[in-house]
Amino acid sequence: MSTVDADVEIAEVPVAQDGAEVTEARIARVGDITVRRLMPLRARRSVGAWCFVDHYGPLSVDGVAGMEVPPHPHIGLQTVTWLLRGDVLHRDSLGSEQMIWPGQLNLMTAGRGIAHAEESPAEHDPQLHGVQLWVALPDVSRQVVPTFEHHAELPAARVGGFAITVFMGELAGARSPATAFSPIVGADLAADGPARASLPLDPAFEHIVFVAEGAAEVGGVRLQPGRLLYLAPGREQISVAAAGGSRLFLLGGVPLGEPLLMWWNFVARTPEEITAAAAAWREDRFGTVGGYRGERLAAPPLDAIHLRAPRL
Ligand code: MN
């Protein structure tokens, strides 16, 4: 997916509770789809290497085009596409063409640069529900050759009534085969019925937790869709209780410790890199995304934004 805003920062006042912080999503638009943008935060550009979290749906796409994100470029990040319901078609400038369904992972490593499009297929599920996540590449890996991975099968674990699917990193003994460039975890927790568990955490990691469906209480904090809970490093476990049918996400990693400069679909370190990437897209140097009917996305005007000094 793509950010349509020139400025992806949001302002909010964290609510502190036992070392945890709760923030509220900003509502944003991606094409015709309304999303809950949970990250980035003004005060926190990344959690581990996770630097962008959009949650959309569940919404009806019955009889309409559904998701339509035209070709657009990325640098310096991985895009993590994960569905709870529906189907999305991915195409990129490497020639990849891949449908994704719930329980599967589309992982695109942009590295030095790639372009892609994501759309609902012509014949699609009438419902759509998912998350679009970005992982920042650490400085030493930012120039890697772009790649695309599709993982149809992912490892599962079962803890206290939660069916856990691990799509990045490792949790509760299950390890994802997806390529990661920093110590990280990304997991989908599904409560079949009323569920209560103590989830094991890596104390070197910081984490975020959010509810995509239903309601939960995590570390004593009540969560529903649109709320994000941040947990600082140093925890070896967290208590999670959820109503039956709830879906939660746990994302985390070792604090990146690198200043990120994010503008449009680019994760960089300096304004010069952003300017160069925008020029490369304008001059059509990211390669062609085949098969998409329609115009590619234009970058917002550079002079309409202020490229703030990078910060952690
Ligand atoms: Mn994208």
PDB file of C-alpha atoms and ligand atoms in Angstrom:
ATOM      1  CA  MET A   1       0.000   0.000   0.000  1.00  0.00           C
ATOM      2  CA  SER A   2       1.035   3.584  -0.235  1.00  0.00           C
ATOM      3  CA  THR A   3       0.838   6.667   1.874  1.00  0.00           C
ATOM      4  CA  VAL A   4      -1.155   9.359   0.160  1.00  0.00           C
ATOM      5  CA  ASP A   5      -0.133  12.014   2.635  1.00  0.00           C
ATOM      6  CA  ALA A   6       2.959  14.066   2.052  1.00  0.00           C
ATOM      7  CA  ASP A   7       3.505  14.152   5.784  1.00  0.00           C
ATOM      8  CA  VAL A   8       2.997  10.834   7.555  1.00  0.00           C
ATOM      9  CA  GLU A   9       3.600  12.171  11.028  1.00  0.00           C
ATOM     10  CA  ILE A  10       0.869  12.506  13.598  1.00  0.00           C
ATOM     11  CA  ALA A  11       0.607  14.379  16.839  1.00  0.00           C
ATOM     12  CA  GLU A  12      -0.776  12.749  19.921  1.00  0.00           C
ATOM     13  CA  VAL A  13      -0.506  12.753  23.675  1.00  0.00           C
ATOM     14  CA  PRO A  14       0.586   9.368  25.014  1.00  0.00           C
ATOM     15  CA  VAL A  15      -1.284   8.007  27.989  1.00  0.00           C
ATOM     16  CA  ALA A  16       1.187   6.506  30.421  1.00  0.00           C
ATOM     17  CA  GLN A  17       0.190   3.498  32.472  1.00  0.00           C
ATOM     18  CA  ASP A  18       2.697   1.233  34.200  1.00  0.00           C
ATOM     19  CA  GLY A  19       5.417   2.103  31.699  1.00  0.00           C
ATOM     20  CA  ALA A  20       3.087   1.395  28.804  1.00  0.00           C
ATOM     21  CA  GLU A  21       1.719   4.050  26.458  1.00  0.00           C
ATOM     22  CA  VAL A  22      -1.551   4.129  24.544  1.00  0.00           C
ATOM     23  CA  THR A  23      -2.100   6.184  21.415  1.00  0.00           C
ATOM     24  CA  GLU A  24      -5.077   6.586  19.093  1.00  0.00           C
ATOM     25  CA  ALA A  25      -4.976   6.038  15.337  1.00  0.00           C
ATOM     26  CA  ARG A  26      -5.325   8.857  12.897  1.00  0.00           C
ATOM     27  CA  ILE A  27      -7.872   8.274  10.137  1.00  0.00           C
ATOM     28  CA  ALA A  28      -6.285   8.452   6.683  1.00  0.00           C
ATOM     29  CA  ARG A  29      -7.328   7.613   3.134  1.00  0.00           C
ATOM     30  CA  VAL A  30      -5.544   5.271   0.748  1.00  0.00           C
ATOM     31  CA  GLY A  31      -7.399   5.566  -2.531  1.00  0.00           C
ATOM     32  CA  ASP A  32     -11.054   4.909  -1.667  1.00  0.00           C
ATOM     33  CA  ILE A  33     -10.206   3.014   1.501  1.00  0.00           C
ATOM     34  CA  THR A  34     -10.288   4.527   4.974  1.00  0.00           C
ATOM     35  CA  VAL A  35      -7.454   3.313   7.192  1.00  0.00           C
ATOM     36  CA  ARG A  36      -6.542   3.567  10.856  1.00  0.00           C
ATOM     37  CA  ARG A  37      -2.951   4.845  10.824  1.00  0.00           C
ATOM     38  CA  LEU A  38      -1.398   3.676  14.099  1.00  0.00           C
ATOM     39  CA  MET A  39       2.215   4.511  13.258  1.00  0.00           C
ATOM     40  CA  PRO A  40       4.426   6.441  12.777  1.00  0.00           C
ATOM     41  CA  LEU A  41       4.049   8.690  15.794  1.00  0.00           C
ATOM     42  CA  ARG A  42       5.635  12.090  16.146  1.00  0.00           C
ATOM     43  CA  ALA A  43       7.411  10.957  19.285  1.00  0.00           C
ATOM     44  CA  ARG A  44       8.235   7.497  18.014  1.00  0.00           C
ATOM     45  CA  ARG A  45       9.236   6.863  14.408  1.00  0.00           C
ATOM     46  CA  SER A  46       9.850   3.164  14.850  1.00  0.00           C
ATOM     47  CA  VAL A  47       9.262   0.276  17.266  1.00  0.00           C
ATOM     48  CA  GLY A  48      12.015  -2.172  16.615  1.00  0.00           C
ATOM     49  CA  ALA A  49      12.304  -1.679  12.873  1.00  0.00           C
ATOM     50  CA  TRP A  50       8.506  -1.388  12.414  1.00  0.00           C
ATOM     51  CA  CYS A  51       7.919   2.142  11.130  1.00  0.00           C
ATOM     52  CA  PHE A  52       4.442   2.182   9.575  1.00  0.00           C
ATOM     53  CA  VAL A  53       1.199   0.491  10.639  1.00  0.00           C
ATOM     54  CA  ASP A  54      -2.094   0.861   8.760  1.00  0.00           C
ATOM     55  CA  HIS A  55      -5.189  -1.188   9.702  1.00  0.00           C
ATOM     56  CA  TYR A  56      -8.184  -1.155   7.338  1.00  0.00           C
ATOM     57  CA  GLY A  57     -11.605  -2.780   7.472  1.00  0.00           C
ATOM     58  CA  PRO A  58     -13.422  -4.996   7.824  1.00  0.00           C
ATOM     59  CA  LEU A  59     -15.207  -3.290   4.937  1.00  0.00           C
ATOM     60  CA  SER A  60     -17.477  -4.293   2.077  1.00  0.00           C
ATOM     61  CA  VAL A  61     -15.946  -4.220  -1.384  1.00  0.00           C
ATOM     62  CA  ASP A  62     -18.980  -5.942  -2.890  1.00  0.00           C
ATOM     63  CA  GLY A  63     -19.706  -4.605  -6.360  1.00  0.00           C
ATOM     64  CA  VAL A  64     -16.991  -1.935  -6.194  1.00  0.00           C
ATOM     65  CA  ALA A  65     -13.367  -1.821  -7.360  1.00  0.00           C
ATOM     66  CA  GLY A  66     -12.076  -2.288  -3.815  1.00  0.00           C
ATOM     67  CA  MET A  67      -8.369  -1.705  -3.230  1.00  0.00           C
ATOM     68  CA  GLU A  68      -6.763   0.274  -6.012  1.00  0.00           C
ATOM     69  CA  VAL A  69      -3.222   1.387  -5.243  1.00  0.00           C
ATOM     70  CA  PRO A  70      -1.539   2.310  -8.561  1.00  0.00           C
ATOM     71  CA  PRO A  71       2.193   1.764  -9.206  1.00  0.00           C
ATOM     72  CA  HIS A  72       4.354   3.687  -6.735  1.00  0.00           C
ATOM     73  CA  PRO A  73       7.972   3.417  -5.548  1.00  0.00           C
ATOM     74  CA  HIS A  74       9.622   2.441  -2.266  1.00  0.00           C
ATOM     75  CA  ILE A  75      13.173   2.697  -0.925  1.00  0.00           C
ATOM     76  CA  GLY A  76      14.787   1.668   2.359  1.00  0.00           C
ATOM     77  CA  LEU A  77      12.045  -0.593   3.721  1.00  0.00           C
ATOM     78  CA  GLN A  78      10.169  -3.881   3.531  1.00  0.00           C
ATOM     79  CA  THR A  79       6.408  -3.882   2.954  1.00  0.00           C
ATOM     80  CA  VAL A  80       4.500  -6.541   4.899  1.00  0.00           C
ATOM     81  CA  THR A  81       1.044  -7.304   3.503  1.00  0.00           C
ATOM     82  CA  TRP A  82      -1.280  -9.383   5.718  1.00  0.00           C
ATOM     83  CA  LEU A  83      -4.983 -10.039   5.294  1.00  0.00           C
ATOM     84  CA  LEU A  84      -7.612 -11.139   7.774  1.00  0.00           C
ATOM     85  CA  ARG A  85     -10.266 -11.334   5.053  1.00  0.00           C
ATOM     86  CA  GLY A  86     -10.355 -10.916   1.294  1.00  0.00           C
ATOM     87  CA  ASP A  87      -7.811 -11.038  -1.493  1.00  0.00           C
ATOM     88  CA  VAL A  88      -5.262  -8.624  -2.993  1.00  0.00           C
ATOM     89  CA  LEU A  89      -3.139  -8.845  -6.131  1.00  0.00           C
ATOM     90  CA  HIS A  90       0.469  -7.639  -5.979  1.00  0.00           C
ATOM     91  CA  ARG A  91       2.553  -6.703  -9.030  1.00  0.00           C
ATOM     92  CA  ASP A  92       6.021  -5.156  -8.985  1.00  0.00           C
ATOM     93  CA  SER A  93       8.842  -3.897 -11.175  1.00  0.00           C
ATOM     94  CA  LEU A  94      10.714  -7.197 -10.765  1.00  0.00           C
ATOM     95  CA  GLY A  95       7.910  -8.876 -12.715  1.00  0.00           C
ATOM     96  CA  SER A  96       6.313 -10.500  -9.663  1.00  0.00           C
ATOM     97  CA  GLU A  97       2.574 -11.133  -9.837  1.00  0.00           C
ATOM     98  CA  GLN A  98       1.106 -12.670  -6.691  1.00  0.00           C
ATOM     99  CA  MET A  99      -2.339 -13.060  -5.185  1.00  0.00           C
ATOM    100  CA  ILE A 100      -2.500 -13.061  -1.400  1.00  0.00           C
ATOM    101  CA  TRP A 101      -5.160 -14.577   0.870  1.00  0.00           C
ATOM    102  CA  PRO A 102      -5.580 -14.569   4.662  1.00  0.00           C
ATOM    103  CA  GLY A 103      -2.832 -16.398   6.545  1.00  0.00           C
ATOM    104  CA  GLN A 104      -0.247 -15.710   3.847  1.00  0.00           C
ATOM    105  CA  LEU A 105       2.563 -13.171   3.747  1.00  0.00           C
ATOM    106  CA  ASN A 106       3.611 -10.903   0.905  1.00  0.00           C
ATOM    107  CA  LEU A 107       6.997  -9.431   1.814  1.00  0.00           C
ATOM    108  CA  MET A 108       8.630  -6.942  -0.521  1.00  0.00           C
ATOM    109  CA  THR A 109      12.155  -5.808   0.263  1.00  0.00           C
ATOM    110  CA  ALA A 110      12.575  -2.457  -1.471  1.00  0.00           C
ATOM    111  CA  GLY A 111      16.274  -2.029  -0.669  1.00  0.00           C
ATOM    112  CA  ARG A 112      17.715   0.485  -3.118  1.00  0.00           C
ATOM    113  CA  GLY A 113      14.393   0.799  -4.961  1.00  0.00           C
ATOM    114  CA  ILE A 114      11.342  -0.993  -6.332  1.00  0.00           C
ATOM    115  CA  ALA A 115       7.864  -0.089  -7.588  1.00  0.00           C
ATOM    116  CA  HIS A 116       4.643  -2.018  -7.029  1.00  0.00           C
ATOM    117  CA  ALA A 117       0.868  -1.903  -7.319  1.00  0.00           C
ATOM    118  CA  GLU A 118      -1.747  -3.546  -5.115  1.00  0.00           C
ATOM    119  CA  GLU A 119      -5.385  -4.000  -6.059  1.00  0.00           C
ATOM    120  CA  SER A 120      -8.437  -6.116  -5.476  1.00  0.00           C
ATOM    121  CA  PRO A 121      -8.671  -8.641  -8.335  1.00  0.00           C
ATOM    122  CA  ALA A 122     -11.547  -8.207 -10.808  1.00  0.00           C
ATOM    123  CA  GLU A 123     -13.435 -11.074  -9.139  1.00  0.00           C
ATOM    124  CA  HIS A 124     -12.895 -10.570  -5.419  1.00  0.00           C
ATOM    125  CA  ASP A 125     -14.159 -11.535  -1.998  1.00  0.00           C
ATOM    126  CA  PRO A 126     -16.933  -9.103  -0.967  1.00  0.00           C
ATOM    127  CA  GLN A 127     -15.096  -8.346   2.297  1.00  0.00           C
ATOM    128  CA  LEU A 128     -11.665  -6.813   2.848  1.00  0.00           C
ATOM    129  CA  HIS A 129      -9.780  -6.602   6.126  1.00  0.00           C
ATOM    130  CA  GLY A 130      -6.048  -6.300   6.584  1.00  0.00           C
ATOM    131  CA  VAL A 131      -2.946  -4.525   7.714  1.00  0.00           C
ATOM    132  CA  GLN A 132      -0.179  -2.841   5.774  1.00  0.00           C
ATOM    133  CA  LEU A 133       3.093  -2.677   7.657  1.00  0.00           C
ATOM    134  CA  TRP A 134       6.533  -1.316   6.857  1.00  0.00           C
ATOM    135  CA  VAL A 135       9.828  -2.477   8.317  1.00  0.00           C
ATOM    136  CA  ALA A 136      12.734  -0.018   8.060  1.00  0.00           C
ATOM    137  CA  LEU A 137      15.935  -1.531   6.734  1.00  0.00           C
ATOM    138  CA  PRO A 138      18.900  -0.856   9.012  1.00  0.00           C
ATOM    139  CA  ASP A 139      21.556   1.389   7.495  1.00  0.00           C
ATOM    140  CA  VAL A 140      23.879  -1.507   6.568  1.00  0.00           C
ATOM    141  CA  SER A 141      21.088  -3.188   4.541  1.00  0.00           C
ATOM    142  CA  ARG A 142      19.419  -0.203   2.939  1.00  0.00           C
ATOM    143  CA  GLN A 143      21.071  -0.705  -0.477  1.00  0.00           C
ATOM    144  CA  VAL A 144      20.260  -4.410  -0.876  1.00  0.00           C
ATOM    145  CA  VAL A 145      18.929  -5.652  -4.203  1.00  0.00           C
ATOM    146  CA  PRO A 146      15.106  -5.505  -4.206  1.00  0.00           C
ATOM    147  CA  THR A 147      13.315  -8.823  -3.764  1.00  0.00           C
ATOM    148  CA  PHE A 148       9.786 -10.159  -3.354  1.00  0.00           C
ATOM    149  CA  GLU A 149       8.736 -13.162  -1.246  1.00  0.00           C
ATOM    150  CA  HIS A 150       5.394 -14.903  -0.905  1.00  0.00           C
ATOM    151  CA  HIS A 151       4.956 -17.283   2.032  1.00  0.00           C
ATOM    152  CA  ALA A 152       1.831 -19.412   1.706  1.00  0.00           C
ATOM    153  CA  GLU A 153       2.638 -21.477   4.797  1.00  0.00           C
ATOM    154  CA  LEU A 154       3.727 -19.928   8.084  1.00  0.00           C
ATOM    155  CA  PRO A 155       4.503 -21.471  11.468  1.00  0.00           C
ATOM    156  CA  ALA A 156       1.836 -21.538  14.149  1.00  0.00           C
ATOM    157  CA  ALA A 157       1.876 -21.759  17.928  1.00  0.00           C
ATOM    158  CA  ARG A 158      -0.881 -22.161  20.482  1.00  0.00           C
ATOM    159  CA  VAL A 159      -0.753 -20.277  23.783  1.00  0.00           C
ATOM    160  CA  GLY A 160      -3.639 -20.073  26.252  1.00  0.00           C
ATOM    161  CA  GLY A 161      -6.475 -20.097  23.719  1.00  0.00           C
ATOM    162  CA  PHE A 162      -4.699 -17.979  21.111  1.00  0.00           C
ATOM    163  CA  ALA A 163      -3.890 -19.442  17.700  1.00  0.00           C
ATOM    164  CA  ILE A 164      -0.709 -17.568  16.844  1.00  0.00           C
ATOM    165  CA  THR A 165       0.695 -17.211  13.332  1.00  0.00           C
ATOM    166  CA  VAL A 166       4.223 -15.825  13.188  1.00  0.00           C
ATOM    167  CA  PHE A 167       4.886 -13.932   9.956  1.00  0.00           C
ATOM    168  CA  MET A 168       8.162 -12.220  10.927  1.00  0.00           C
ATOM    169  CA  GLY A 169      10.808 -13.367  13.395  1.00  0.00           C
ATOM    170  CA  GLU A 170      10.013 -15.737  16.242  1.00  0.00           C
ATOM    171  CA  LEU A 171       7.406 -16.053  18.992  1.00  0.00           C
ATOM    172  CA  ALA A 172       6.524 -18.902  21.370  1.00  0.00           C
ATOM    173  CA  GLY A 173       8.895 -21.286  19.604  1.00  0.00           C
ATOM    174  CA  ALA A 174       7.558 -20.641  16.094  1.00  0.00           C
ATOM    175  CA  ARG A 175       9.916 -19.012  13.595  1.00  0.00           C
ATOM    176  CA  SER A 176       8.899 -17.401  10.301  1.00  0.00           C
ATOM    177  CA  PRO A 177      10.949 -18.213   7.184  1.00  0.00           C
ATOM    178  CA  ALA A 178      10.558 -14.607   5.972  1.00  0.00           C
ATOM    179  CA  THR A 179      13.749 -12.620   5.394  1.00  0.00           C
ATOM    180  CA  ALA A 180      14.460 -10.107   8.162  1.00  0.00           C
ATOM    181  CA  PHE A 181      17.325  -7.647   8.452  1.00  0.00           C
ATOM    182  CA  SER A 182      17.089  -6.898  12.185  1.00  0.00           C
ATOM    183  CA  PRO A 183      15.891  -8.774  15.309  1.00  0.00           C
ATOM    184  CA  ILE A 184      12.125  -8.581  14.937  1.00  0.00           C
ATOM    185  CA  VAL A 185       8.775 -10.225  15.653  1.00  0.00           C
ATOM    186  CA  GLY A 186       5.444  -9.940  13.887  1.00  0.00           C
ATOM    187  CA  ALA A 187       2.526 -12.187  14.860  1.00  0.00           C
ATOM    188  CA  ASP A 188      -1.248 -12.514  14.397  1.00  0.00           C
ATOM    189  CA  LEU A 189      -3.115 -13.744  17.490  1.00  0.00           C
ATOM    190  CA  ALA A 190      -6.584 -15.218  16.974  1.00  0.00           C
ATOM    191  CA  ALA A 191      -8.828 -15.992  19.963  1.00  0.00           C
ATOM    192  CA  ASP A 192     -11.073 -18.896  18.938  1.00  0.00           C
ATOM    193  CA  GLY A 193     -13.054 -18.512  22.148  1.00  0.00           C
ATOM    194  CA  PRO A 194     -12.458 -16.412  25.260  1.00  0.00           C
ATOM    195  CA  ALA A 195      -8.662 -16.499  25.574  1.00  0.00           C
ATOM    196  CA  ARG A 196      -6.195 -15.653  28.311  1.00  0.00           C
ATOM    197  CA  ALA A 197      -2.446 -16.080  28.087  1.00  0.00           C
ATOM    198  CA  SER A 198       0.910 -14.921  29.299  1.00  0.00           C
ATOM    199  CA  LEU A 199       2.875 -14.307  26.113  1.00  0.00           C
ATOM    200  CA  PRO A 200       6.643 -14.751  26.257  1.00  0.00           C
ATOM    201  CA  LEU A 201       8.528 -11.625  25.114  1.00  0.00           C
ATOM    202  CA  ASP A 202      12.178 -11.005  24.305  1.00  0.00           C
ATOM    203  CA  PRO A 203      13.262  -8.477  26.958  1.00  0.00           C
ATOM    204  CA  ALA A 204      15.647  -6.868  24.463  1.00  0.00           C
ATOM    205  CA  PHE A 205      12.639  -5.973  22.274  1.00  0.00           C
ATOM    206  CA  GLU A 206      10.208  -3.093  22.474  1.00  0.00           C
ATOM    207  CA  HIS A 207       6.690  -4.009  21.292  1.00  0.00           C
ATOM    208  CA  ILE A 208       3.379  -2.664  20.077  1.00  0.00           C
ATOM    209  CA  VAL A 209       0.044  -4.445  20.340  1.00  0.00           C
ATOM    210  CA  PHE A 210      -3.212  -3.576  18.612  1.00  0.00           C
ATOM    211  CA  VAL A 211      -6.611  -5.192  18.132  1.00  0.00           C
ATOM    212  CA  ALA A 212      -7.877  -5.638  14.578  1.00  0.00           C
ATOM    213  CA  GLU A 213     -11.188  -7.209  15.586  1.00  0.00           C
ATOM    214  CA  GLY A 214     -13.027  -7.596  18.887  1.00  0.00           C
ATOM    215  CA  ALA A 215     -11.577  -6.390  22.175  1.00  0.00           C
ATOM    216  CA  ALA A 216      -8.730  -7.302  24.488  1.00  0.00           C
ATOM    217  CA  GLU A 217      -6.969  -6.399  27.689  1.00  0.00           C
ATOM    218  CA  VAL A 218      -3.193  -6.377  27.365  1.00  0.00           C
ATOM    219  CA  GLY A 219      -1.032  -5.716  30.399  1.00  0.00           C
ATOM    220  CA  GLY A 220      -4.141  -4.311  32.081  1.00  0.00           C
ATOM    221  CA  VAL A 221      -4.853  -1.883  29.216  1.00  0.00           C
ATOM    222  CA  ARG A 222      -8.145  -2.183  27.353  1.00  0.00           C
ATOM    223  CA  LEU A 223      -7.749  -2.221  23.598  1.00  0.00           C
ATOM    224  CA  GLN A 224     -10.162  -2.062  20.686  1.00  0.00           C
ATOM    225  CA  PRO A 225      -9.527  -1.294  17.005  1.00  0.00           C
ATOM    226  CA  GLY A 226      -7.848   2.106  16.614  1.00  0.00           C
ATOM    227  CA  ARG A 227      -5.795   1.986  19.824  1.00  0.00           C
ATOM    228  CA  LEU A 228      -2.095   1.169  19.948  1.00  0.00           C
ATOM    229  CA  LEU A 229      -0.281  -0.051  23.048  1.00  0.00           C
ATOM    230  CA  TYR A 230       3.477   0.477  23.302  1.00  0.00           C
ATOM    231  CA  LEU A 231       5.590  -1.634  25.644  1.00  0.00           C
ATOM    232  CA  ALA A 232       9.160  -0.559  26.411  1.00  0.00           C
ATOM    233  CA  PRO A 233      12.019  -3.107  26.455  1.00  0.00           C
ATOM    234  CA  GLY A 234      12.634  -5.108  29.602  1.00  0.00           C
ATOM    235  CA  ARG A 235       9.506  -7.268  29.725  1.00  0.00           C
ATOM    236  CA  GLU A 236       9.773 -11.041  29.677  1.00  0.00           C
ATOM    237  CA  GLN A 237       6.045 -11.566  29.262  1.00  0.00           C
ATOM    238  CA  ILE A 238       2.749  -9.779  28.878  1.00  0.00           C
ATOM    239  CA  SER A 239      -0.722 -10.848  29.957  1.00  0.00           C
ATOM    240  CA  VAL A 240      -3.291 -10.920  27.157  1.00  0.00           C
ATOM    241  CA  ALA A 241      -7.017 -11.600  27.542  1.00  0.00           C
ATOM    242  CA  ALA A 242      -9.434 -11.352  24.646  1.00  0.00           C
ATOM    243  CA  ALA A 243     -13.056 -11.978  23.799  1.00  0.00           C
ATOM    244  CA  GLY A 244     -13.799 -14.906  21.493  1.00  0.00           C
ATOM    245  CA  GLY A 245     -13.326 -14.015  17.836  1.00  0.00           C
ATOM    246  CA  SER A 246     -10.832 -11.229  18.597  1.00  0.00           C
ATOM    247  CA  ARG A 247      -7.745 -10.725  16.453  1.00  0.00           C
ATOM    248  CA  LEU A 248      -4.627  -9.009  17.793  1.00  0.00           C
ATOM    249  CA  PHE A 249      -1.233  -8.111  16.381  1.00  0.00           C
ATOM    250  CA  LEU A 250       2.042  -8.148  18.275  1.00  0.00           C
ATOM    251  CA  LEU A 251       4.953  -6.370  16.587  1.00  0.00           C
ATOM    252  CA  GLY A 252       8.355  -5.744  18.096  1.00  0.00           C
ATOM    253  CA  GLY A 253      12.094  -5.730  17.809  1.00  0.00           C
ATOM    254  CA  VAL A 254      15.348  -4.421  19.190  1.00  0.00           C
ATOM    255  CA  PRO A 255      15.134  -0.601  19.102  1.00  0.00           C
ATOM    256  CA  LEU A 256      16.537   0.435  15.735  1.00  0.00           C
ATOM    257  CA  GLY A 257      18.694   3.213  17.169  1.00  0.00           C
ATOM    258  CA  GLU A 258      18.852   4.961  13.800  1.00  0.00           C
ATOM    259  CA  PRO A 259      17.181   8.238  12.845  1.00  0.00           C
ATOM    260  CA  LEU A 260      14.572   7.708  10.105  1.00  0.00           C
ATOM    261  CA  LEU A 261      13.462  10.283   7.595  1.00  0.00           C
ATOM    262  CA  MET A 262      10.127   9.232   6.074  1.00  0.00           C
ATOM    263  CA  TRP A 263       8.497  11.025   3.187  1.00  0.00           C
ATOM    264  CA  TRP A 264       5.721   9.584   0.993  1.00  0.00           C
ATOM    265  CA  ASN A 265       6.781   5.979   0.348  1.00  0.00           C
ATOM    266  CA  PHE A 266      10.448   6.460   1.088  1.00  0.00           C
ATOM    267  CA  VAL A 267      12.377   5.627   4.256  1.00  0.00           C
ATOM    268  CA  ALA A 268      15.737   7.385   4.185  1.00  0.00           C
ATOM    269  CA  ARG A 269      18.183   9.213   6.392  1.00  0.00           C
ATOM    270  CA  THR A 270      18.784  12.527   4.602  1.00  0.00           C
ATOM    271  CA  PRO A 271      16.670  15.028   2.618  1.00  0.00           C
ATOM    272  CA  GLU A 272      19.086  14.562  -0.296  1.00  0.00           C
ATOM    273  CA  GLU A 273      18.169  10.869  -0.552  1.00  0.00           C
ATOM    274  CA  ILE A 274      14.472  11.729  -0.578  1.00  0.00           C
ATOM    275  CA  THR A 275      14.981  14.355  -3.274  1.00  0.00           C
ATOM    276  CA  ALA A 276      16.980  11.884  -5.379  1.00  0.00           C
ATOM    277  CA  ALA A 277      14.359   9.140  -5.012  1.00  0.00           C
ATOM    278  CA  ALA A 278      11.549  11.541  -5.949  1.00  0.00           C
ATOM    279  CA  ALA A 279      13.505  12.593  -9.040  1.00  0.00           C
ATOM    280  CA  ALA A 280      14.124   8.949  -9.971  1.00  0.00           C
ATOM    281  CA  TRP A 281      10.375   8.246  -9.797  1.00  0.00           C
ATOM    282  CA  ARG A 282       9.547  11.391 -11.784  1.00  0.00           C
ATOM    283  CA  GLU A 283      12.040  10.260 -14.444  1.00  0.00           C
ATOM    284  CA  ASP A 284      10.627   6.703 -14.449  1.00  0.00           C
ATOM    285  CA  ARG A 285      13.863   5.064 -13.269  1.00  0.00           C
ATOM    286  CA  PHE A 286      12.288   2.554 -10.815  1.00  0.00           C
ATOM    287  CA  GLY A 287      11.256   0.124 -13.540  1.00  0.00           C
ATOM    288  CA  THR A 288       7.840  -0.704 -14.871  1.00  0.00           C
ATOM    289  CA  VAL A 289       4.982  -2.441 -13.068  1.00  0.00           C
ATOM    290  CA  GLY A 290       3.362  -4.575 -15.764  1.00  0.00           C
ATOM    291  CA  GLY A 291      -0.345  -5.304 -16.064  1.00  0.00           C
ATOM    292  CA  TYR A 292      -1.820  -2.394 -14.115  1.00  0.00           C
ATOM    293  CA  ARG A 293      -4.618  -0.632 -15.971  1.00  0.00           C
ATOM    294  CA  GLY A 294      -4.337   3.026 -15.151  1.00  0.00           C
ATOM    295  CA  GLU A 295      -1.921   5.773 -14.294  1.00  0.00           C
ATOM    296  CA  ARG A 296       0.884   5.398 -11.793  1.00  0.00           C
ATOM    297  CA  LEU A 297       0.882   7.527  -8.637  1.00  0.00           C
ATOM    298  CA  ALA A 298       2.587  10.902  -8.793  1.00  0.00           C
ATOM    299  CA  ALA A 299       4.772  11.939  -5.874  1.00  0.00           C
ATOM    300  CA  PRO A 300       3.490  14.903  -3.878  1.00  0.00           C
ATOM    301  CA  PRO A 301       5.382  18.124  -4.594  1.00  0.00           C
ATOM    302  CA  LEU A 302       8.617  18.231  -2.655  1.00  0.00           C
ATOM    303  CA  ASP A 303       8.315  21.944  -2.030  1.00  0.00           C
ATOM    304  CA  ALA A 304       4.966  21.433  -0.312  1.00  0.00           C
ATOM    305  CA  ILE A 305       6.527  19.491   2.535  1.00  0.00           C
ATOM    306  CA  HIS A 306       9.147  20.203   5.092  1.00  0.00           C
ATOM    307  CA  LEU A 307      11.781  17.532   5.406  1.00  0.00           C
ATOM    308  CA  ARG A 308      12.352  17.601   9.120  1.00  0.00           C
ATOM    309  CA  ALA A 309      15.701  16.792  10.626  1.00  0.00           C
ATOM    310  CA  PRO A 310      15.893  13.053  11.274  1.00  0.00           C
ATOM    311  CA  ARG A 311      15.261  11.918  14.826  1.00  0.00           C
ATOM    312  CA  LEU A 312      14.809   8.637  16.589  1.00  0.00           C
TER     313      LEU A 312
HETATM  314 MN    MN B   1       3.465   0.318  -1.324  1.00  0.00          MN
END
